[in-house]
Structures are given as structure tokens and as C-alpha cells.
mmCIF file of N, CA and C in Angstrom:
data_model
loop_
_atom_site.group_PDB
_atom_site.id
_atom_site.type_symbol
_atom_site.label_atom_id
_atom_site.label_comp_id
_atom_site.label_asym_id
_atom_site.label_seq_id
_atom_site.Cartn_x
_atom_site.Cartn_y
_atom_site.Cartn_z
ATOM 1 N N MET A 1205 170.723 7.873 131.338
ATOM 2 C CA MET A 1205 170.744 8.539 132.443
ATOM 3 C C MET A 1205 169.270 9.006 133.291
ATOM 4 N N SER A 1206 168.701 8.919 134.923
ATOM 5 C CA SER A 1206 167.970 8.677 134.615
ATOM 6 C C SER A 1206 168.022 9.593 136.109
ATOM 7 N N TRP A 1207 167.490 10.309 136.429
ATOM 8 C CA TRP A 1207 166.927 11.504 137.305
ATOM 9 C C TRP A 1207 166.719 11.251 138.742
ATOM 10 N N SER A 1208 166.351 11.347 139.607
ATOM 11 C CA SER A 1208 165.042 11.220 140.838
ATOM 12 C C SER A 1208 165.311 11.826 141.973
ATOM 13 N N ILE A 1209 164.250 12.681 142.297
ATOM 14 C CA ILE A 1209 164.115 13.462 143.943
ATOM 15 C C ILE A 1209 163.993 12.633 144.537
ATOM 16 N N ARG A 1210 163.597 12.366 146.828
ATOM 17 C CA ARG A 1210 162.554 12.014 146.803
ATOM 18 C C ARG A 1210 163.092 12.081 148.423
ATOM 19 N N GLN A 1211 162.634 11.814 149.772
ATOM 20 C CA GLN A 1211 162.868 11.819 150.857
ATOM 21 C C GLN A 1211 163.274 10.539 150.650
ATOM 22 N N LEU A 1212 164.631 10.769 151.612
ATOM 23 C CA LEU A 1212 164.319 9.694 151.978
ATOM 24 C C LEU A 1212 164.032 8.414 153.464
ATOM 25 N N LYS A 1213 164.564 7.561 153.725
ATOM 26 C CA LYS A 1213 164.069 6.994 154.547
ATOM 27 C C LYS A 1213 164.401 5.683 155.524
ATOM 28 N N GLU A 1214 164.534 5.667 155.952
ATOM 29 C CA GLU A 1214 165.719 4.620 157.454
ATOM 30 C C GLU A 1214 166.402 3.596 156.727
ATOM 31 N N GLU A 1215 165.730 3.352 155.311
ATOM 32 C CA GLU A 1215 166.643 2.238 154.597
ATOM 33 C C GLU A 1215 167.607 2.922 153.266
ATOM 34 N N ASP A 1216 167.552 4.295 153.822
ATOM 35 C CA ASP A 1216 168.360 4.683 152.583
ATOM 36 C C ASP A 1216 169.703 5.592 153.528
ATOM 37 N N ALA A 1217 169.405 4.386 154.851
ATOM 38 C CA ALA A 1217 170.867 4.940 155.976
ATOM 39 C C ALA A 1217 172.566 5.271 155.483
ATOM 40 N N ASP A 1218 172.501 3.855 154.384
ATOM 41 C CA ASP A 1218 174.038 3.652 154.009
ATOM 42 C C ASP A 1218 174.148 4.703 153.572
ATOM 43 N N ALA A 1219 173.899 5.059 152.295
ATOM 44 C CA ALA A 1219 173.311 5.805 150.923
ATOM 45 C C ALA A 1219 174.116 7.367 151.681
ATOM 46 N N PHE A 1220 172.620 7.487 153.089
ATOM 47 C CA PHE A 1220 172.594 8.498 154.168
ATOM 48 C C PHE A 1220 173.828 9.085 154.314
ATOM 49 N N ARG A 1221 174.738 8.735 154.895
ATOM 50 C CA ARG A 1221 175.501 7.968 155.570
ATOM 51 C C ARG A 1221 177.004 8.421 154.894
ATOM 52 N N THR A 1222 176.822 7.765 154.477
ATOM 53 C CA THR A 1222 178.391 7.657 153.235
ATOM 54 C C THR A 1222 178.168 9.433 152.106
ATOM 55 N N ILE A 1223 177.632 9.339 151.452
ATOM 56 C CA ILE A 1223 176.803 10.885 151.224
ATOM 57 C C ILE A 1223 178.375 12.150 152.017
ATOM 58 N N ARG A 1224 177.307 11.717 153.971
ATOM 59 C CA ARG A 1224 177.764 12.834 154.511
ATOM 60 C C ARG A 1224 179.052 13.381 154.674
ATOM 61 N N LEU A 1225 179.521 11.686 155.009
ATOM 62 C CA LEU A 1225 180.984 12.203 155.478
ATOM 63 C C LEU A 1225 181.943 12.106 154.219
ATOM 64 N N GLU A 1226 181.002 12.066 153.372
ATOM 65 C CA GLU A 1226 182.367 12.243 152.337
ATOM 66 C C GLU A 1226 182.029 14.079 151.698
ATOM 67 N N ALA A 1227 181.050 14.515 151.784
ATOM 68 C CA ALA A 1227 180.464 16.406 152.364
ATOM 69 C C ALA A 1227 181.771 17.037 153.350
ATOM 70 N N LEU A 1228 181.406 16.265 154.921
ATOM 71 C CA LEU A 1228 181.939 16.580 156.108
ATOM 72 C C LEU A 1228 183.703 16.539 155.569
ATOM 73 N N LEU A 1229 184.197 15.491 154.821
ATOM 74 C CA LEU A 1229 185.385 15.988 154.584
ATOM 75 C C LEU A 1229 186.339 17.211 153.612
ATOM 76 N N ASP A 1230 185.299 17.200 152.208
ATOM 77 C CA ASP A 1230 185.354 17.803 151.392
ATOM 78 C C ASP A 1230 185.331 19.681 151.760
ATOM 79 N N SER A 1231 183.757 19.225 152.179
ATOM 80 C CA SER A 1231 183.743 21.161 152.852
ATOM 81 C C SER A 1231 183.515 21.135 154.696
ATOM 82 N N PRO A 1232 183.531 20.999 155.429
ATOM 83 C CA PRO A 1232 183.570 20.907 156.604
ATOM 84 C C PRO A 1232 183.398 21.865 157.538
ATOM 85 N N GLU A 1233 183.303 23.401 156.680
ATOM 86 C CA GLU A 1233 182.835 24.353 156.930
ATOM 87 C C GLU A 1233 181.940 24.638 156.820
ATOM 88 N N ALA A 1234 181.063 23.985 155.883
ATOM 89 C CA ALA A 1234 179.345 23.568 155.548
ATOM 90 C C ALA A 1234 178.577 23.430 156.570
ATOM 91 N N PHE A 1235 179.307 22.383 157.450
ATOM 92 C CA PHE A 1235 178.333 22.240 158.302
ATOM 93 C C PHE A 1235 178.234 21.807 159.867
ATOM 94 N N GLY A 1236 177.310 21.811 160.911
ATOM 95 C CA GLY A 1236 177.341 21.696 162.324
ATOM 96 C C GLY A 1236 177.744 20.428 162.408
ATOM 97 N N GLY A 1237 178.770 19.595 161.409
ATOM 98 C CA GLY A 1237 179.159 18.679 161.813
ATOM 99 C C GLY A 1237 180.880 18.278 161.285
ATOM 100 N N ASN A 1238 181.450 17.478 162.784
ATOM 101 C CA ASN A 1238 182.233 16.518 162.940
ATOM 102 C C ASN A 1238 182.851 16.030 162.140
ATOM 103 N N TYR A 1239 183.713 15.539 160.971
ATOM 104 C CA TYR A 1239 183.956 14.511 160.507
ATOM 105 C C TYR A 1239 184.544 13.238 161.913
ATOM 106 N N ASP A 1240 185.158 13.568 161.995
ATOM 107 C CA ASP A 1240 186.155 12.429 163.220
ATOM 108 C C ASP A 1240 184.574 12.004 164.017
ATOM 109 N N GLU A 1241 184.025 12.969 164.594
ATOM 110 C CA GLU A 1241 183.456 11.731 165.197
ATOM 111 C C GLU A 1241 181.789 11.873 164.865
ATOM 112 N N GLU A 1242 181.534 11.995 163.284
ATOM 113 C CA GLU A 1242 180.219 11.615 162.613
ATOM 114 C C GLU A 1242 180.678 9.746 162.194
ATOM 115 N N SER A 1243 181.453 9.899 161.892
ATOM 116 C CA SER A 1243 182.357 8.512 160.738
ATOM 117 C C SER A 1243 182.756 7.481 161.915
ATOM 118 N N ARG A 1244 181.934 7.911 163.410
ATOM 119 C CA ARG A 1244 182.388 7.053 164.846
ATOM 120 C C ARG A 1244 180.743 6.286 165.391
ATOM 121 N N GLU A 1245 179.630 6.825 164.169
ATOM 122 C CA GLU A 1245 178.580 6.711 164.569
ATOM 123 C C GLU A 1245 177.420 5.195 164.140
ATOM 124 N N PRO A 1246 177.497 4.351 165.251
ATOM 125 C CA PRO A 1246 176.869 3.909 164.666
ATOM 126 C C PRO A 1246 175.863 4.197 163.164
ATOM 127 N N LEU A 1247 175.469 2.408 161.983
ATOM 128 C CA LEU A 1247 174.570 3.526 161.009
ATOM 129 C C LEU A 1247 172.881 3.420 161.630
ATOM 130 N N GLU A 1248 172.990 2.988 162.935
ATOM 131 C CA GLU A 1248 170.860 3.534 163.068
ATOM 132 C C GLU A 1248 171.641 4.845 163.655
ATOM 133 N N THR A 1249 172.988 5.625 163.707
ATOM 134 C CA THR A 1249 172.331 7.168 163.999
ATOM 135 C C THR A 1249 172.074 7.714 162.358
ATOM 136 N N PHE A 1250 172.558 7.112 161.416
ATOM 137 C CA PHE A 1250 171.972 8.081 160.000
ATOM 138 C C PHE A 1250 170.703 8.018 160.120
ATOM 139 N N ALA A 1251 170.621 6.655 160.626
ATOM 140 C CA ALA A 1251 168.984 6.483 160.607
ATOM 141 C C ALA A 1251 167.635 6.745 160.947
ATOM 142 N N THR A 1252 167.828 7.155 161.933
ATOM 143 C CA THR A 1252 166.718 8.305 163.167
ATOM 144 C C THR A 1252 166.656 9.356 162.965
ATOM 145 N N GLN A 1253 167.977 9.878 161.835
ATOM 146 C CA GLN A 1253 168.243 10.851 161.059
ATOM 147 C C GLN A 1253 166.907 11.453 160.167
ATOM 148 N N LEU A 1254 167.485 10.357 159.656
ATOM 149 C CA LEU A 1254 166.260 10.491 158.858
ATOM 150 C C LEU A 1254 164.292 9.536 158.893
ATOM 151 N N THR A 1255 164.458 9.458 160.405
ATOM 152 C CA THR A 1255 163.060 8.981 161.208
ATOM 153 C C THR A 1255 162.710 10.257 162.049
ATOM 154 N N GLY A 1256 163.034 11.216 161.788
ATOM 155 C CA GLY A 1256 162.965 12.083 162.987
ATOM 156 C C GLY A 1256 162.051 13.624 162.361
ATOM 157 N N SER A 1257 161.874 14.751 162.816
ATOM 158 C CA SER A 1257 160.819 15.747 163.424
ATOM 159 C C SER A 1257 161.491 16.088 161.424
ATOM 160 N N SER A 1258 162.022 15.981 161.383
ATOM 161 C CA SER A 1258 163.119 17.000 159.670
ATOM 162 C C SER A 1258 162.668 16.263 158.922
ATOM 163 N N ALA A 1259 163.178 17.011 158.151
ATOM 164 C CA ALA A 1259 162.943 16.072 156.515
ATOM 165 C C ALA A 1259 164.219 15.824 155.684
ATOM 166 N N VAL A 1260 164.668 15.117 155.033
ATOM 167 C CA VAL A 1260 166.113 15.020 154.405
ATOM 168 C C VAL A 1260 166.015 14.040 152.755
ATOM 169 N N PHE A 1261 165.904 15.230 151.488
ATOM 170 C CA PHE A 1261 165.954 14.797 150.608
ATOM 171 C C PHE A 1261 166.943 13.958 150.039
ATOM 172 N N GLY A 1262 167.366 13.181 149.063
ATOM 173 C CA GLY A 1262 168.427 13.182 148.187
ATOM 174 C C GLY A 1262 167.995 13.064 146.423
ATOM 175 N N ALA A 1263 168.721 13.201 146.214
ATOM 176 C CA ALA A 1263 169.165 13.857 144.401
ATOM 177 C C ALA A 1263 169.808 12.290 144.391
ATOM 178 N N PHE A 1264 169.462 11.534 142.930
ATOM 179 C CA PHE A 1264 170.024 10.443 142.555
ATOM 180 C C PHE A 1264 170.080 10.376 141.223
ATOM 181 N N GLN A 1265 170.801 9.697 140.616
ATOM 182 C CA GLN A 1265 171.481 9.888 139.296
ATOM 183 C C GLN A 1265 171.780 8.420 139.201
ATOM 184 N N ASP A 1266 171.289 7.856 138.255
ATOM 185 C CA ASP A 1266 171.415 6.338 137.880
ATOM 186 C C ASP A 1266 171.310 5.506 140.105
ATOM 187 N N ARG A 1267 170.274 4.905 140.504
ATOM 188 C CA ARG A 1267 169.926 5.014 141.917
ATOM 189 C C ARG A 1267 171.127 5.170 142.349
ATOM 190 N N ARG A 1268 172.693 5.932 142.375
ATOM 191 C CA ARG A 1268 173.298 6.476 143.044
ATOM 192 C C ARG A 1268 172.651 7.364 143.668
ATOM 193 N N ILE A 1269 173.147 8.306 144.663
ATOM 194 C CA ILE A 1269 173.182 9.712 145.541
ATOM 195 C C ILE A 1269 174.122 10.017 145.173
ATOM 196 N N ILE A 1270 173.605 11.687 145.208
ATOM 197 C CA ILE A 1270 174.481 12.059 144.387
ATOM 198 C C ILE A 1270 174.265 13.386 145.589
ATOM 199 N N ALA A 1271 173.278 13.759 145.571
ATOM 200 C CA ALA A 1271 173.480 15.548 146.277
ATOM 201 C C ALA A 1271 172.280 15.208 148.016
ATOM 202 N N VAL A 1272 172.160 14.732 148.972
ATOM 203 C CA VAL A 1272 171.241 15.654 149.852
ATOM 204 C C VAL A 1272 171.134 16.500 150.121
ATOM 205 N N MET A 1273 169.235 17.083 150.398
ATOM 206 C CA MET A 1273 169.095 18.061 151.621
ATOM 207 C C MET A 1273 168.093 18.163 152.482
ATOM 208 N N GLY A 1274 168.622 18.377 153.809
ATOM 209 C CA GLY A 1274 167.753 18.366 154.461
ATOM 210 C C GLY A 1274 166.740 19.354 155.034
ATOM 211 N N LEU A 1275 165.617 19.792 155.502
ATOM 212 C CA LEU A 1275 164.490 20.610 156.331
ATOM 213 C C LEU A 1275 164.039 20.861 157.040
ATOM 214 N N GLY A 1276 164.885 21.816 158.502
ATOM 215 C CA GLY A 1276 163.735 21.267 159.786
ATOM 216 C C GLY A 1276 163.110 21.748 160.167
ATOM 217 N N GLY A 1277 162.706 21.720 161.218
ATOM 218 C CA GLY A 1277 161.525 21.928 161.713
ATOM 219 C C GLY A 1277 161.596 22.298 163.364
#
């Protein structure tokens, strides 16, 4: 089993979208977003979140994203 943590890039948008939507379903009170609204957003919206002024990091286990953390500025 291999683990890694790295800053997410635009090409990680699909994985980021998937884990974010799962988290919104599981623990909506922990987020400022809403599953119904965010699930309708195009993939480009999530890619933009990864290229803006904030940094989003992903933890991967065997190449599968298992956690994210964002740092805003």
C-alpha cells in the first residue's frame, strides 16, 4: 500500500469533485457548500477551485484520493 500527499492540480478536478460531493453528502454541516447546488456545477468549476489563490491538497492511497484539505489565503 502506497501513500502520498500533494497539491491538487487542474487535472485532478474529477477526483476532487468526487470526494467533495461524497463529503457534502456525508457531513453537510462541515462545509459552506450544498450538495444539490455543487453537484450541478460543471467540472470546470472544480478545476478553477484548484487553480485559484487557495491551495488544495489531496491524500492518496494507491493512487485513489481519500482525503482533501484546503488552505485559503
